[in-house]
Amino acid sequence: MRIGIPRERKPMEGRVALVPEACGDLVRDGHEVLVESGAGEASGYPDAAYEAAGARLVPDAAALYGAAELVVKVKEPVEEDLHHLRRGHLLFCFLHLAAMPELAERLRAIGLTALGFETVAVDGRLPLLAPMSQVAGRIAVQVGSTLLHLPQGGRGLLLGGLPGTERGHVVVLGAGTVGGAAAAMAAAMGALVTVFDRKPERLEAMRALGPNVTALYPYRDAVAAAVREADLLVGAVLVPARRTPHLVSEAMVRTMRPGSVIADVSVDQGGCVETTRPTDWERPTYVEHGVVHFAVTNMPGAVPRSATQALSAALLPWVRRLARPDWRDDPALAGAVNVAGGKIVHPALREELAAAPAAAGSA
């Protein structure tokens, strides 16, 4: 199969789907691997490294998409990618279509087959989402800590405090992979951490992070009280293939102290805070009701070297499976198909998109 690795075109997205060594493995499997020139530069992988691994360099997107049968990229296609995608393509990347109905419609109309990294599920786990979730959880706390500095519009607070000073309070909504990584990072910095989740086993895991971590069931009043006292609020809620519910209302945001920070990692699926709207690394923040909002849709793109290495290692086995003629016999891959044959085929996504106009009309 001809496998294409394009250069990412989303603003400040430095990741590439596969490192040269992974491309070399695919070449040894008998596949032809095409890499767009410059695709790996921001991650520290020059064109020469891909050529040395046996991949063939192509000069631009037109050549890449024109020759490839399977397109493997990191983030959802932007306008330039959509211009080159065609019927018959297999597209494999992060899609998050529940929050982007217009993109879902464009992909449906093209007639290609699109599989989302985030909808590959094995025994309840999301093996392709997990490594990027770990990165995003850490970044949310690292960036959130910086945004609390006065020059960034924050309260002028060190999360971990100093002897004789108050410590910052970090509230994390969700104790999955993102939330767990965020809570661990915040706890290691010395902050007071409150984590909310519905699953007892996750709450128990959070308690093990240390005495400065409190793990609670997300009763609405408990969430509202914690949000009110939060210096940094991290949104880490995921409902696969569906828009994230708003666990924090605009009224709750109004109760937060001026200069506090919201880092909503769940923005990819619409965000779990009502005042969240997508941003990018060129303009990563905005202020609403005196609260700094950080809602970049590709947080791991800021650390492309680390993120690419983690993603490529997780991704290679799945690309190998997808490149086989019988890939539809793999239940995890078959279940990851979002769009095929001019239809939205993922059941949860189809239901979510069908409800989207009604939800928008009631807002």
Short mmCIF file of C-alpha atoms in Angstrom, two decimals, residues 118-308:
data_model
loop_
_atom_site.label_atom_id
_atom_site.label_comp_id
_atom_site.label_asym_id
_atom_site.label_seq_id
_atom_site.Cartn_x
_atom_site.Cartn_y
_atom_site.Cartn_z
CA GLU A 118 -9.65 8.95 19.38
CA THR A 119 -12.24 6.30 18.47
CA VAL A 120 -9.82 3.35 18.39
CA ALA A 121 -10.91 1.47 21.52
CA VAL A 122 -9.61 -1.78 23.03
CA ASP A 123 -11.30 -3.14 26.17
CA GLY A 124 -12.42 0.34 27.16
CA ARG A 125 -8.97 1.85 26.59
CA LEU A 126 -8.10 4.45 23.96
CA PRO A 127 -4.53 3.46 23.00
CA LEU A 128 -3.91 6.24 20.47
CA LEU A 129 -5.48 9.01 22.51
CA ALA A 130 -3.72 8.03 25.74
CA PRO A 131 -0.15 9.22 24.99
CA MET A 132 -1.34 12.61 23.76
CA SER A 133 -3.68 12.89 26.73
CA GLN A 134 -0.72 12.42 29.05
CA VAL A 135 1.14 15.20 27.25
CA ALA A 136 -1.89 17.52 27.26
CA GLY A 137 -2.53 17.01 30.97
CA ARG A 138 1.00 18.03 31.80
CA ILE A 139 0.92 21.02 29.46
CA ALA A 140 -2.37 22.23 30.94
CA VAL A 141 -0.75 22.54 34.37
CA GLN A 142 2.58 23.88 33.11
CA VAL A 143 0.94 26.58 30.99
CA GLY A 144 -1.75 27.21 33.59
CA SER A 145 0.95 27.80 36.20
CA THR A 146 2.60 30.38 33.94
CA LEU A 147 -0.72 32.08 33.20
CA LEU A 148 -1.15 32.67 36.92
CA HIS A 149 1.82 35.04 36.75
CA LEU A 150 0.84 38.70 36.88
CA PRO A 151 2.32 39.66 33.46
CA GLN A 152 0.06 37.00 31.90
CA GLY A 153 -3.05 38.42 33.54
CA GLY A 154 -3.02 35.98 36.45
CA ARG A 155 -3.34 36.38 40.20
CA GLY A 156 0.41 36.56 40.73
CA LEU A 157 0.56 33.19 42.45
CA LEU A 158 3.07 30.33 42.60
CA LEU A 159 1.10 27.09 42.46
CA GLY A 160 3.35 25.33 44.93
CA GLY A 161 3.76 28.31 47.20
CA LEU A 162 6.76 28.96 49.45
CA PRO A 163 7.36 28.48 53.18
CA GLY A 164 4.99 30.83 54.95
CA THR A 165 2.82 31.47 51.87
CA GLU A 166 -0.44 30.07 50.55
CA ARG A 167 -0.37 27.33 47.95
CA GLY A 168 -2.40 27.44 44.77
CA HIS A 169 -5.55 25.34 44.44
CA VAL A 170 -5.87 23.23 41.30
CA VAL A 171 -9.26 21.69 40.48
CA VAL A 172 -9.30 18.88 37.90
CA LEU A 173 -12.55 17.71 36.30
CA GLY A 174 -12.06 14.09 35.29
CA ALA A 175 -9.48 11.57 36.50
CA GLY A 176 -8.84 9.72 33.25
CA THR A 177 -5.55 9.96 31.38
CA VAL A 178 -5.60 13.75 30.98
CA GLY A 179 -6.89 14.42 34.47
CA GLY A 180 -4.54 11.93 36.08
CA ALA A 181 -1.53 13.50 34.37
CA ALA A 182 -2.67 17.00 35.31
CA ALA A 183 -3.31 16.05 38.93
CA ALA A 184 0.06 14.31 39.24
CA MET A 185 1.87 17.31 37.78
CA ALA A 186 0.05 19.78 40.04
CA ALA A 187 0.62 17.61 43.11
CA ALA A 188 4.32 17.31 42.32
CA MET A 189 4.53 21.10 42.12
CA GLY A 190 3.15 21.29 45.64
CA ALA A 191 -0.30 22.67 44.85
CA LEU A 192 -3.47 21.72 46.69
CA VAL A 193 -5.36 19.51 44.24
CA THR A 194 -9.03 18.54 44.09
CA VAL A 195 -9.99 15.93 41.49
CA PHE A 196 -13.54 14.98 40.50
CA ASP A 197 -14.57 11.73 38.83
CA ARG A 198 -17.49 9.29 38.88
CA LYS A 199 -15.43 6.09 39.00
CA PRO A 200 -14.33 4.89 42.46
CA GLU A 201 -11.20 3.19 41.13
CA ARG A 202 -10.03 6.44 39.56
CA LEU A 203 -10.68 8.37 42.77
CA GLU A 204 -8.63 5.81 44.68
CA ALA A 205 -5.76 6.22 42.22
CA MET A 206 -5.86 9.99 42.67
CA ARG A 207 -5.73 9.69 46.45
CA ALA A 208 -2.50 7.74 46.07
CA LEU A 209 -0.82 10.81 44.56
CA GLY A 210 -0.24 12.29 47.99
CA PRO A 211 -1.73 14.06 51.01
CA ASN A 212 -2.24 17.29 49.06
CA VAL A 213 -4.74 15.57 46.70
CA THR A 214 -8.47 15.27 47.47
CA ALA A 215 -10.60 13.02 45.25
CA LEU A 216 -14.36 13.59 45.16
CA TYR A 217 -17.51 12.46 43.39
CA PRO A 218 -18.76 15.29 41.11
CA TYR A 219 -21.91 16.34 42.94
CA ARG A 220 -23.00 19.62 41.39
CA ASP A 221 -22.75 21.60 44.63
CA ALA A 222 -19.31 20.17 45.36
CA VAL A 223 -18.07 21.09 41.88
CA ALA A 224 -19.50 24.61 42.20
CA ALA A 225 -17.79 25.13 45.56
CA ALA A 226 -14.43 23.89 44.26
CA VAL A 227 -14.63 25.99 41.09
CA ARG A 228 -15.26 29.08 43.20
CA GLU A 229 -12.01 28.49 45.13
CA ALA A 230 -9.89 27.32 42.19
CA ASP A 231 -6.80 29.18 41.08
CA LEU A 232 -6.39 26.80 38.14
CA LEU A 233 -9.30 24.76 36.76
CA VAL A 234 -8.38 21.92 34.38
CA GLY A 235 -11.12 20.46 32.16
CA ALA A 236 -10.32 16.81 31.44
CA VAL A 237 -13.67 15.21 30.59
CA LEU A 238 -14.10 12.90 27.59
CA VAL A 239 -17.18 11.16 26.21
CA PRO A 240 -15.89 9.32 23.10
CA ALA A 241 -17.40 10.52 19.80
CA ARG A 242 -19.72 12.93 21.62
CA ARG A 243 -19.62 16.58 22.63
CA THR A 244 -18.40 17.07 26.17
CA PRO A 245 -21.16 18.12 28.59
CA HIS A 246 -20.77 21.49 30.29
CA LEU A 247 -19.96 20.58 33.88
CA VAL A 248 -19.05 24.18 34.68
CA SER A 249 -21.70 26.76 33.81
CA GLU A 250 -21.06 30.38 32.95
CA ALA A 251 -22.60 31.28 36.30
CA MET A 252 -19.92 29.17 38.03
CA VAL A 253 -17.17 30.90 36.05
CA ARG A 254 -18.49 34.26 37.25
CA THR A 255 -17.82 33.15 40.84
CA MET A 256 -14.11 32.56 40.19
CA ARG A 257 -11.60 35.12 41.40
CA PRO A 258 -10.20 37.61 38.88
CA GLY A 259 -6.93 36.35 37.45
CA SER A 260 -7.70 32.69 38.00
CA VAL A 261 -7.14 30.36 35.04
CA ILE A 262 -9.15 27.75 33.13
CA ALA A 263 -7.26 25.21 30.99
CA ASP A 264 -9.91 23.20 29.15
CA VAL A 265 -8.21 20.22 27.53
CA SER A 266 -11.61 18.83 26.49
CA VAL A 267 -12.04 21.71 24.03
CA ASP A 268 -11.45 19.21 21.18
CA GLN A 269 -14.88 17.76 21.93
CA GLY A 270 -16.53 21.11 22.67
CA GLY A 271 -15.18 21.77 26.18
CA CYS A 272 -16.56 21.02 29.64
CA VAL A 273 -16.74 24.70 30.63
CA GLU A 274 -19.58 26.75 29.15
CA THR A 275 -17.34 29.76 28.46
CA THR A 276 -14.73 27.70 26.58
CA ARG A 277 -14.13 28.43 22.92
CA PRO A 278 -11.29 26.98 20.79
CA THR A 279 -7.99 28.84 20.55
CA ASP A 280 -4.65 28.10 18.91
CA TRP A 281 -1.01 28.60 19.78
CA GLU A 282 -0.86 31.91 17.90
CA ARG A 283 -3.51 33.38 20.25
CA PRO A 284 -3.80 30.80 23.03
CA THR A 285 -5.79 32.72 25.64
CA TYR A 286 -8.68 35.11 26.17
CA VAL A 287 -10.26 36.63 29.26
CA GLU A 288 -13.93 36.25 30.14
CA HIS A 289 -15.50 37.35 33.43
CA GLY A 290 -11.99 38.20 34.61
CA VAL A 291 -10.81 34.60 34.19
CA VAL A 292 -7.97 33.68 31.81
CA HIS A 293 -9.09 30.89 29.46
CA PHE A 294 -6.54 28.59 27.77
CA ALA A 295 -8.23 26.29 25.25
CA VAL A 296 -5.75 25.39 22.52
CA THR A 297 -7.06 22.46 20.50
CA ASN A 298 -3.63 20.94 19.88
CA MET A 299 -1.79 21.38 23.17
CA PRO A 300 0.75 18.58 22.48
CA GLY A 301 1.77 20.41 19.29
CA ALA A 302 3.85 22.74 21.46
CA VAL A 303 6.24 19.90 22.37
CA PRO A 304 6.49 18.12 19.02
CA ARG A 305 9.67 16.19 19.72
CA SER A 306 8.28 14.45 22.80
CA ALA A 307 4.74 14.17 21.45
CA THR A 308 5.79 12.76 18.08
#
